Coordinates of C-alpha atoms and ligand atoms in Angstrom, one line a residue:
X1 CA 102.2 120.6 103.5
X2 CA 102.1 123.7 105.6
X3 CA 102.1 126.9 103.7
X4 CA 105.8 127.3 102.9
X5 CA 107.9 129.7 105.0
X6 CA 108.6 132.2 102.3
X7 CA 111.4 134.7 102.3
X8 CA 111.0 138.4 102.8
X9 CA 110.3 140.2 99.5
X10 CA 113.0 142.7 100.4
X11 CA 115.7 140.1 100.0
X12 CA 116.1 139.5 96.3
X13 CA 118.7 136.7 96.7
X14 CA 116.7 134.7 99.3
X15 CA 113.6 134.9 97.0
X16 CA 115.2 133.4 94.0
X17 CA 114.9 129.7 93.0
X18 CA 116.7 128.8 89.8
X19 CA 116.1 125.2 88.7
X20 CA 115.9 122.8 85.9
X21 CA 113.8 119.7 85.3
X22 CA 115.6 116.5 84.4
X23 CA 113.8 113.5 83.0
X24 CA 113.8 110.8 80.4
X25 CA 111.8 111.8 77.3
X26 CA 108.0 111.3 77.8
X27 CA 108.2 111.2 81.6
X28 CA 106.2 114.5 81.6
X29 CA 108.7 117.4 81.7
X30 CA 106.7 119.5 79.3
X31 CA 103.4 118.9 81.0
X32 CA 104.9 119.6 84.4
X33 CA 106.5 122.8 83.1
X34 CA 103.0 124.0 81.9
X35 CA 101.5 123.2 85.3
X36 CA 104.2 125.0 87.2
X37 CA 103.6 128.0 85.1
X38 CA 99.9 127.7 85.9
X39 CA 100.7 128.0 89.6
X40 CA 103.1 130.8 88.8
X41 CA 100.2 133.0 87.7
X42 CA 100.8 132.6 84.1
X43 CA 97.5 130.8 83.8
X44 CA 96.6 132.2 80.4
X45 CA 99.9 131.0 79.2
X46 CA 99.9 127.5 80.6
X47 CA 99.1 124.9 78.1
X48 CA 100.9 127.0 75.5
X49 CA 104.5 125.8 76.2
X50 CA 104.1 123.2 73.5
X51 CA 102.2 125.6 71.2
X52 CA 105.0 128.2 71.6
X53 CA 107.6 125.6 70.7
X54 CA 105.6 124.8 67.6
X55 CA 105.3 128.4 66.5
X56 CA 109.0 128.7 66.9
X57 CA 109.6 125.8 64.8
X58 CA 107.8 127.4 61.9
X59 CA 109.7 130.6 62.3
X60 CA 113.2 129.6 61.2
X61 CA 114.6 127.3 58.7
X62 CA 117.2 125.3 60.5
X63 CA 114.7 124.4 63.2
X64 CA 113.0 122.4 60.5
X65 CA 115.0 119.5 61.9
X66 CA 113.2 119.8 65.2
X67 CA 109.9 120.0 63.5
X68 CA 110.6 116.9 61.4
X69 CA 111.7 114.8 64.3
X70 CA 109.5 116.2 66.9
X71 CA 112.3 117.1 69.3
X72 CA 113.1 120.3 71.0
X73 CA 116.6 121.7 70.3
X74 CA 115.8 124.9 72.0
X75 CA 116.7 125.7 75.6
X76 CA 114.8 128.5 77.1
X77 CA 114.2 130.2 80.4
X78 CA 110.9 130.8 82.1
X79 CA 110.5 133.2 85.0
X80 CA 107.4 133.3 87.2
X81 CA 106.5 134.2 90.8
X82 CA 104.8 132.1 93.4
X83 CA 104.6 132.4 97.2
X84 CA 106.8 135.5 97.1
X85 CA 109.6 133.6 95.3
X86 CA 110.9 134.3 91.9
X87 CA 111.4 131.1 90.0
X88 CA 113.7 130.8 87.0
X89 CA 113.0 127.5 85.3
X90 CA 115.7 126.7 82.8
X91 CA 114.5 124.3 80.2
X92 CA 116.7 121.7 78.6
X93 CA 116.6 119.9 75.3
X94 CA 115.0 116.5 75.5
X95 CA 117.1 114.8 72.9
X96 CA 120.3 113.3 74.2
X97 CA 122.3 114.4 71.1
X98 CA 122.1 117.8 72.6
X99 CA 123.2 116.8 76.0
X100 CA 126.1 119.2 76.0
X101 CA 123.6 122.0 76.1
X102 CA 121.8 120.3 79.0
X103 CA 125.1 119.9 80.9
X104 CA 125.9 123.6 80.5
X105 CA 122.4 124.6 81.6
X106 CA 122.8 122.5 84.7
X107 CA 125.9 124.7 85.6
X108 CA 123.5 127.6 85.9
X109 CA 120.9 126.1 88.3
X110 CA 120.8 125.8 92.1
X111 CA 118.5 122.8 92.2
X112 CA 116.7 120.3 89.9
X113 CA 113.4 118.5 89.8
X114 CA 113.7 114.9 88.7
X115 CA 110.6 113.6 87.0
X116 CA 110.1 109.9 86.9
X117 CA 107.3 108.0 85.2
X118 CA 105.6 105.9 87.9
X119 CA 105.2 103.0 85.6
X120 CA 108.8 103.0 84.4
X121 CA 111.0 104.1 87.2
X122 CA 114.5 105.3 86.6
X123 CA 115.3 105.3 82.8
X124 CA 118.6 105.6 81.1
X125 CA 118.6 109.3 80.5
X126 CA 117.4 110.2 84.0
X127 CA 120.4 108.3 85.3
X128 CA 122.8 110.2 83.0
X129 CA 121.4 113.6 83.9
X130 CA 121.4 112.7 87.5
X131 CA 125.1 111.9 87.3
X132 CA 125.7 115.4 85.9
X133 CA 123.8 116.9 88.8
X134 CA 125.9 114.9 91.2
X135 CA 129.1 116.3 89.8
X136 CA 128.0 119.6 91.4
X137 CA 125.9 118.0 94.2
X138 CA 122.9 119.8 92.9
X139 CA 119.9 119.3 95.4
X140 CA 117.2 117.3 93.7
X141 CA 113.5 117.1 94.4
X142 CA 111.8 114.1 92.9
X143 CA 108.4 114.0 91.3
X144 CA 107.0 110.6 90.5
X145 CA 104.5 111.3 87.8
X146 CA 101.5 109.7 86.1
X147 CA 99.9 108.2 89.2
X148 CA 96.6 108.5 87.4
X149 CA 97.8 105.5 85.5
X150 CA 98.7 102.1 86.7
X151 CA 102.0 102.5 88.6
X152 CA 104.7 100.4 90.1
X153 CA 104.8 99.7 93.8
X154 CA 106.0 102.9 95.5
X155 CA 108.5 101.0 97.7
X156 CA 109.9 99.5 94.6
X157 CA 110.3 102.9 93.0
X158 CA 111.9 104.4 96.0
X159 CA 114.2 101.4 96.3
X160 CA 115.2 101.8 92.7
X161 CA 116.1 105.5 93.1
X162 CA 118.1 104.7 96.2
X163 CA 120.0 101.8 94.7
X164 CA 120.6 103.0 91.1
X165 CA 121.4 106.6 92.0
X166 CA 123.0 106.0 95.4
X167 CA 120.8 108.8 96.7
X168 CA 118.8 108.7 100.0
X169 CA 115.1 109.1 99.5
X170 CA 112.6 110.7 101.8
X171 CA 109.0 110.3 100.7
X172 CA 107.0 113.5 101.6
X173 CA 103.7 112.2 100.3
X174 CA 102.5 108.7 99.7
X175 CA 100.3 107.6 96.8
X176 CA 96.9 106.2 97.8
X177 CA 96.1 103.8 95.0
X178 CA 97.0 104.4 91.4
X179 CA 95.4 104.4 88.0
X180 CA 91.6 104.2 88.3
X181 CA 91.9 103.8 92.0
X182 CA 94.1 106.8 92.6
X183 CA 92.7 108.9 95.5
X184 CA 95.5 111.3 96.0
X185 CA 98.9 111.7 97.7
X186 CA 98.9 111.5 101.5
X187 CA 101.1 114.1 103.3
X188 CA 103.2 112.0 105.6
X189 CA 104.2 114.7 107.9
X190 CA 100.8 116.3 108.4
X191 CA 98.2 113.5 107.8
X192 CA 96.6 115.5 105.0
X193 CA 95.4 114.8 101.6
X194 CA 94.0 116.8 98.7
X195 CA 91.5 114.4 97.1
X196 CA 92.4 113.6 93.5
X197 CA 89.9 115.3 91.2
X198 CA 89.1 118.1 93.6
X199 CA 89.5 121.7 92.6
X200 CA 93.2 122.6 92.4
X201 CA 92.7 125.4 94.9
X202 CA 90.7 123.3 97.4
X203 CA 92.4 123.0 100.8
X204 CA 93.6 119.6 101.9
X205 CA 91.5 117.4 104.2
X206 CA 93.0 116.8 107.6
X207 CA 92.9 113.4 109.1
X208 CA 93.8 111.9 112.5
X209 CA 96.0 109.3 110.8
X210 CA 95.8 106.8 108.0
X211 CA 93.3 104.7 110.0
X212 CA 91.0 107.7 110.4
X213 CA 87.5 106.4 109.3
X214 CA 87.1 109.6 107.2
X215 CA 90.3 108.8 105.3
X216 CA 89.3 105.1 104.9
X217 CA 85.9 106.1 103.6
X218 CA 87.5 108.4 101.1
X219 CA 90.0 105.8 99.9
X220 CA 87.6 103.0 99.8
X221 CA 87.9 99.6 101.4
X222 CA 90.7 97.8 99.7
X223 CA 92.8 100.9 98.7
X224 CA 92.4 102.4 102.2
X225 CA 93.6 99.3 104.1
X226 CA 96.6 98.9 101.8
X227 CA 97.4 102.6 101.9
X228 CA 97.2 102.7 105.8
X229 CA 99.7 99.8 106.0
X230 CA 102.1 101.3 103.5
X231 CA 101.9 104.7 105.1
X232 CA 102.8 103.2 108.5
X233 CA 105.6 101.2 107.0
X234 CA 106.9 104.3 105.0
X235 CA 107.0 106.3 108.2
X236 CA 108.9 103.6 110.0
X237 CA 111.3 102.4 107.3
X238 CA 112.0 105.5 105.2
X239 CA 114.5 108.2 106.0
X240 CA 112.9 111.4 107.3
X241 CA 113.5 114.6 105.3
X242 CA 116.8 116.2 106.3
X243 CA 117.3 119.6 104.8
X244 CA 121.0 119.6 105.2
X245 CA 121.4 116.3 103.4
X246 CA 119.1 117.5 100.7
X247 CA 121.1 120.7 100.2
X248 CA 124.3 118.7 100.0
X249 CA 122.8 116.6 97.3
X250 CA 122.7 113.4 99.3
X251 CA 118.9 113.0 99.9
X252 CA 115.9 113.7 97.7
X253 CA 112.4 114.4 98.9
X254 CA 109.9 112.5 96.9
X255 CA 106.4 113.7 95.8
X256 CA 103.8 111.6 93.9
X257 CA 101.3 113.1 91.5
X258 CA 100.0 113.5 88.0
X259 CA 101.2 116.5 86.1
X260 CA 98.5 115.9 83.5
X261 CA 95.8 116.2 86.1
X262 CA 97.6 119.0 87.9
X263 CA 97.8 116.9 90.9
X264 CA 100.8 117.0 93.4
X265 CA 102.2 120.0 91.5
X266 CA 101.3 122.4 94.3
X267 CA 103.1 120.2 96.8
X268 CA 106.1 120.3 94.5
X269 CA 106.2 124.1 94.0
X270 CA 105.6 124.6 97.7
X271 CA 108.6 122.4 98.4
X272 CA 110.7 124.4 96.0
X273 CA 109.6 127.6 97.7
X274 CA 110.2 126.2 101.1
X275 CA 113.5 124.5 100.8
X276 CA 115.1 124.6 97.4
X277 CA 118.3 126.7 97.9
X278 CA 118.5 130.3 96.9
X279 CA 121.5 131.2 94.8
X280 CA 124.8 130.3 96.4
X281 CA 128.3 131.5 95.9
X282 CA 130.5 130.4 93.1
X283 CA 134.2 129.8 92.8
X284 CA 136.4 131.6 90.3
X285 CA 140.0 130.8 89.4
X286 CA 141.1 133.4 92.0
X287 CA 138.4 133.7 94.7
X288 CA 135.0 132.8 95.9
X289 CA 132.2 135.1 94.8
X290 CA 129.3 135.6 97.2
X291 CA 125.9 136.4 95.7
X292 CA 125.4 139.3 98.1
X293 CA 128.5 141.2 97.0
X294 CA 127.4 144.5 95.6
X295 CA 129.2 144.3 92.3
X296 CA 127.5 142.5 89.5
X297 CA 129.1 139.4 88.1
X298 CA 127.7 136.7 85.9
X299 CA 128.6 134.0 83.3
X300 CA 127.3 133.0 79.9
X301 CA 126.2 129.3 79.8
X302 CA 124.3 129.3 76.6
X303 CA 124.1 131.1 73.3
X304 CA 120.9 130.9 71.3
X305 CA 120.9 132.0 67.7
X306 CA 118.0 132.9 65.5
X307 CA 115.4 133.4 68.2
X308 CA 114.0 136.0 65.9
X309 CA 114.7 135.5 62.2
X310 CA 113.8 139.1 61.5
X311 CA 116.8 140.2 63.4
X312 CA 119.8 138.0 62.9
X313 CA 120.4 138.1 66.6
X314 CA 122.3 135.9 69.0
X315 CA 121.2 135.9 72.6
X316 CA 123.7 135.1 75.3
X317 CA 122.1 133.7 78.4
X318 CA 123.8 135.2 81.4
X319 CA 123.4 133.8 84.8
X320 CA 123.8 136.5 87.4
X321 CA 126.0 135.4 90.2
X322 CA 126.4 138.5 92.4
X323 CA 125.3 142.1 92.8
X324 CA 122.6 143.7 90.7
X325 CA 122.4 144.1 87.0
X326 CA 120.8 147.4 86.0
X327 CA 119.8 148.0 82.4
X328 CA 122.2 150.4 80.7
X329 CA 125.2 149.5 82.9
X330 CA 128.6 148.8 81.5
X331 CA 130.2 145.5 82.1
X332 CA 133.6 144.2 81.5
X333 CA 133.9 141.1 79.3
X334 CA 136.9 139.5 81.1
X335 CA 138.1 137.4 78.2
X336 CA 138.8 140.4 76.0
X337 CA 139.0 143.1 78.6
X338 CA 136.5 145.1 76.6
X339 CA 133.6 147.0 78.1
X340 CA 130.1 146.3 76.9
X341 CA 126.9 148.3 77.5
X342 CA 124.0 146.2 78.7
X343 CA 121.4 148.2 77.1
X344 CA 118.8 145.6 76.3
X345 CA 119.0 142.7 78.7
X346 CA 115.9 140.6 78.5
X347 CA 113.7 138.4 80.7
X348 CA 111.8 135.5 79.2
X349 CA 108.3 134.5 80.1
X350 CA 106.4 131.6 78.8
X351 CA 105.8 133.3 75.6
X352 CA 107.2 136.8 75.7
X353 CA 110.5 138.6 76.2
X354 CA 110.6 141.8 78.1
X355 CA 113.4 144.3 78.8
X356 CA 115.0 143.6 82.2
X357 CA 115.4 146.8 84.1
X358 CA 117.2 145.0 86.8
X359 CA 118.2 141.4 87.6
X360 CA 119.6 139.7 90.7
X361 CA 121.7 136.6 91.5
X362 CA 119.9 133.5 90.2
X363 CA 118.3 135.4 87.4
X364 CA 119.1 134.6 83.8
X365 CA 119.0 137.5 81.3
X366 CA 119.3 137.3 77.6
X367 CA 121.9 139.6 76.1
X368 CA 121.5 140.3 72.4
X369 CA 124.8 140.5 70.6
X370 CA 126.4 139.9 67.3
X371 CA 129.0 137.4 68.2
X372 CA 130.7 139.2 71.0
X373 CA 129.8 136.8 73.7
X374 CA 130.8 133.2 74.0
X375 CA 129.9 130.3 76.2
X376 CA 131.9 130.5 79.4
X377 CA 132.4 134.2 79.3
X378 CA 132.4 136.1 82.5
X379 CA 131.0 139.6 82.9
X380 CA 132.0 141.8 85.9
X381 CA 132.0 145.5 86.9
X382 CA 135.8 145.5 86.2
X383 CA 137.4 142.8 88.2
X384 CA 139.4 140.1 86.4
X385 CA 137.4 137.0 87.4
X386 CA 136.8 133.8 85.5
X387 CA 134.2 131.4 86.7
X388 CA 134.9 127.8 86.6
X389 CA 132.6 125.1 85.5
X390 CA 130.9 125.6 82.2
X391 CA 132.3 122.4 80.9
X392 CA 133.1 121.1 77.4
X393 CA 132.9 117.4 76.9
X394 CA 135.2 115.4 74.5
X395 CA 133.2 114.9 71.4
X396 CA 132.3 111.4 70.4
X397 CA 132.1 112.0 66.7
X398 CA 134.9 113.7 64.8
X399 CA 134.4 114.8 61.2
X400 CA 136.2 116.8 58.5
X401 CA 134.0 119.3 56.8
X402 CA 134.1 119.5 53.0
X403 CA 132.5 122.1 50.8
X404 CA 132.2 121.9 47.0
X405 CA 133.5 125.4 46.4
X406 CA 137.2 125.8 47.5
X407 CA 136.8 129.6 47.2
X408 CA 134.5 129.5 50.2
X409 CA 137.1 128.0 52.5
X410 CA 137.5 131.2 54.5
X411 CA 133.8 131.7 54.8
X412 CA 133.6 128.2 56.1
X413 CA 136.2 128.8 58.7
X414 CA 134.4 131.9 59.9
X415 CA 131.1 130.1 60.1
X416 CA 132.6 127.2 62.0
X417 CA 134.2 129.6 64.4
X418 CA 130.8 131.2 65.1
X419 CA 129.1 127.8 65.5
X420 CA 131.8 126.7 68.0
X421 CA 131.4 130.0 70.0
X422 CA 127.7 129.3 70.2
X423 CA 128.4 125.7 71.4
X424 CA 126.7 124.1 68.4
X425 CA 129.8 122.1 67.7
X426 CA 133.5 122.0 68.8
X427 CA 136.2 122.8 66.3
X428 CA 139.8 121.6 66.3
X429 CA 142.5 123.0 64.1
X430 CA 145.3 120.4 63.5
X431 CA 148.8 121.7 64.0
X432 CA 149.9 120.2 60.7
X433 CA 147.8 122.8 58.9
X434 CA 145.2 120.3 57.6
X435 CA 141.5 121.1 57.5
X436 CA 139.4 121.9 60.6
X437 CA 137.9 118.9 62.4
X438 CA 134.4 119.3 63.9
X439 CA 133.5 117.4 67.0
X440 CA 130.0 116.6 68.3
X441 CA 128.5 114.5 71.1
X442 CA 125.4 113.5 69.1
X443 CA 124.8 113.1 65.3
X444 CA 121.9 115.5 65.3
X445 CA 124.3 118.3 66.1
X446 CA 125.8 117.7 62.7
X447 CA 122.4 118.0 61.0
X448 CA 121.9 121.3 62.8
X449 CA 125.3 122.5 61.7
X450 CA 124.7 121.5 58.1
X451 CA 121.3 123.3 58.0
X452 CA 122.6 126.4 59.6
X453 CA 125.7 126.6 57.3
X454 CA 123.3 126.4 54.4
X455 CA 120.6 128.8 55.7
X456 CA 122.9 131.4 57.2
X457 CA 126.0 131.2 55.1
X458 CA 124.9 129.6 51.9
X459 CA 127.4 126.8 52.4
X460 CA 126.7 123.3 51.2
X461 CA 128.8 121.2 53.6
X462 CA 129.4 117.5 53.7
X463 CA 131.0 115.6 56.6
X464 CA 133.6 113.1 56.0
X465 CA 135.0 110.4 58.3
X466 CA 138.2 111.6 59.8
X467 CA 141.0 109.2 60.7
X468 CA 140.5 110.1 64.3
X469 CA 138.0 108.7 66.7
X470 CA 138.9 110.0 70.1
X471 CA 139.8 113.5 71.3
X472 CA 141.4 114.3 74.7
X473 CA 142.6 117.6 76.1
X474 CA 146.3 117.3 76.9
X475 CA 147.9 119.0 79.9
X476 CA 150.8 118.4 82.3
X477 CA 152.1 120.0 85.5
X478 CA 155.4 120.5 83.7
X479 CA 155.0 122.8 80.7
X480 CA 158.3 121.5 79.2
X481 CA 157.0 117.9 79.2
X482 CA 153.7 119.1 77.6
X483 CA 155.6 121.0 74.9
X484 CA 157.7 117.9 74.2
X485 CA 154.7 115.7 73.8
X486 CA 152.9 118.2 71.5
X487 CA 156.0 118.5 69.3
X488 CA 156.3 114.8 69.0
X489 CA 152.9 114.4 67.3
X490 CA 152.2 117.4 65.0
X491 CA 149.8 115.3 62.9
X492 CA 147.7 114.2 65.9
X493 CA 147.7 117.4 67.9
X494 CA 145.1 120.2 67.3
X495 CA 144.0 123.4 69.0
X496 CA 140.5 123.9 70.2
X497 CA 138.6 127.1 70.0
X498 CA 140.5 128.6 72.9
X499 CA 143.8 127.4 71.7
X500 CA 144.0 124.6 74.2
X501 CA 145.8 121.5 72.8
X502 CA 144.0 118.3 72.2
X503 CA 145.4 114.9 71.3
X504 CA 143.5 113.1 68.5
X505 CA 143.7 109.4 68.7
X506 CA 142.8 107.0 65.9
X507 CA 141.5 104.3 68.4
X508 CA 141.1 103.5 72.0
X509 CA 144.2 101.4 71.7
X510 CA 146.2 104.3 70.3
X511 CA 145.1 106.5 73.2
X512 CA 146.0 103.9 75.8
X513 CA 149.4 103.3 74.1
X514 CA 150.3 107.0 74.3
X515 CA 149.0 107.3 77.9
X516 CA 151.4 104.6 78.9
X517 CA 154.3 106.2 77.0
X518 CA 153.6 109.6 78.5
X519 CA 152.7 109.1 82.1
X520 CA 153.1 112.8 83.0
X521 CA 150.6 113.9 80.4
X522 CA 147.0 114.2 81.5
X523 CA 144.5 113.2 78.8
X524 CA 141.2 114.7 79.9
X525 CA 137.7 114.2 78.4
X526 CA 136.2 117.3 80.1
X527 CA 137.4 120.8 80.0
X528 CA 136.1 124.0 81.6
X529 CA 135.5 126.4 78.8
X530 CA 137.9 129.0 80.1
X531 CA 140.5 126.7 81.7
X532 CA 143.0 127.6 79.1
X533 CA 142.5 131.3 79.6
X534 CA 140.5 131.9 76.5
Ligands
LIG1 P1 108.4 115.1 78.1 O1 108.3 116.6 78.0 O2 109.1 114.6 79.4 O3 108.9 114.4 76.9 O4 106.9 114.6 78.3 P2 105.5 115.3 78.0 O5 105.2 116.3 79.1 O6 105.4 115.7 76.6 O7 104.6 114.0 78.3 C1 104.7 112.9 77.5 C2 103.3 112.2 77.4 O8 102.9 111.8 78.7 C3 102.2 113.1 76.9 O9 101.3 112.3 76.2 C4 101.6 113.6 78.1 O10 100.3 114.0 77.9 C5 101.7 112.4 79.0 N1 101.7 112.7 80.4 C6 102.4 113.7 81.1 N2 102.1 113.7 82.4 C7 101.1 112.8 82.6 C8 100.4 112.3 83.7 O11 100.5 112.8 84.8 N3 99.5 111.3 83.5 C9 99.3 110.8 82.2 N4 98.3 109.8 82.1 N5 99.9 111.2 81.2 C10 100.9 112.2 81.3 P3 101.3 112.1 74.6 O12 100.1 111.3 74.3 O13 102.6 111.6 74.2 O14 101.2 113.6 74.1 P4 100.0 114.5 74.1 O15 99.3 114.1 72.8 O16 99.2 114.3 75.3 O17 100.5 115.9 73.9

């Protein structure tokens, strides 16, 4: 690639690239993250992403679950600079039981990198995560990884992406061989190649075309001839890169490489600098907010508890959507109308946290607090705005919580309320006054809940089957109709954390039956956190 056209340093919005990496476990997300950090100047830190996670595991009790099962429950943010751009890489948990966390994180990015294992192609979880990206038409750059191993035919892989994801593909580079014969990825637009195994800072070699004897000599006889044929075919048959289609989420540029061998990673980061979108505007219930407005606004998409067990702190991750956040400023928490002082906003680097003196749209800052901030909260400089789109998904598992000591019922309620505000679980309070029901998407969430109830509140909780299996948010255009419906089923109606009514069904049949009986009621399996007004 040409050196990317990079934005002027003076324009903080144009410089920002806020993105996430989506992939099936084992495709190479962690390895790629390390290598991106390496290019981002955090060289001494690269290679320590894993180590850092391990250290964190040993730091707090409830994360023992992660340690035992070798999964990452933690979502974190990494900020680094490259080519005059500021990159904010939002990490997401690998395990699908924590997919709600991932979905919320994806509401805070402007683009995503999809990592695919070249031997495996599109896997189940890649497809699911891609579908979430599609809900918001997030532009996606594809990195086909592990070319240093035997790989599937590149046309096959591209075809699979196109067919299974209904996404146009534009190969930007083309793999020359794979496994032991891997020679590098050929830049289709510029006839260049960085030889595989060369120094990562070595400039690419320029060729007259894939039949250039110099290229053929480098590739070797059989690999060279096959690569030349494929490159010609790719140029003829594949869609050219179209920036507009990419930005609209309809086309993905594709790069080939090996994260482990730090190959193709520079192409990828150059691509992000050159054409991944800078922060865009965002809709609120009342108006569109442009990132270049002068007043600061932002929304909380994640709460992380226990990052430092020495201070029982909770960190709310705030994505800035407009204006400039300056340390010490006062912000209005729209849900409560209260003013809060942003005295210690923090940036995250691979290993460290540091006070953020200022932050701009696209940046994510951590705001330490003791339970004041919740997922979905909007902060402004005074205006009553509520951002849409930090979603809540109908849980797939519903359980009643039982504790041995009835005297601790109140403490349990408080603890569950806290956990729900952090997004660890969802809670539903039945209108008939019976015990709270917790809802989760994946069973591991229940394990985290149990460990945290014990470690932080001294509560020994057990989870019991509830008679409900399905939960749907109920709404209707006509408030009278909704009220009538809710009154009709006091034993099957509950309120969520925000007081929004949900219908609890004992089976899919039961749900379908009520849907037919109450055609004016909308039974929804997704809810914006603040849709009910909080
Ligand atoms: P994940 O975060 O997506 O789950 O994947 P991760 O980066 O942890 O990579 C999964 C495995 O794949 C790791 O091997 C890693 O070294 C390997 N890997 C990642 N990228 C490449 C690549 O480009 N080429 C090759 N050949 N392997 C790659 P592991 O043996 O499971 O872990 P480790 O012992 O190496 O840490």
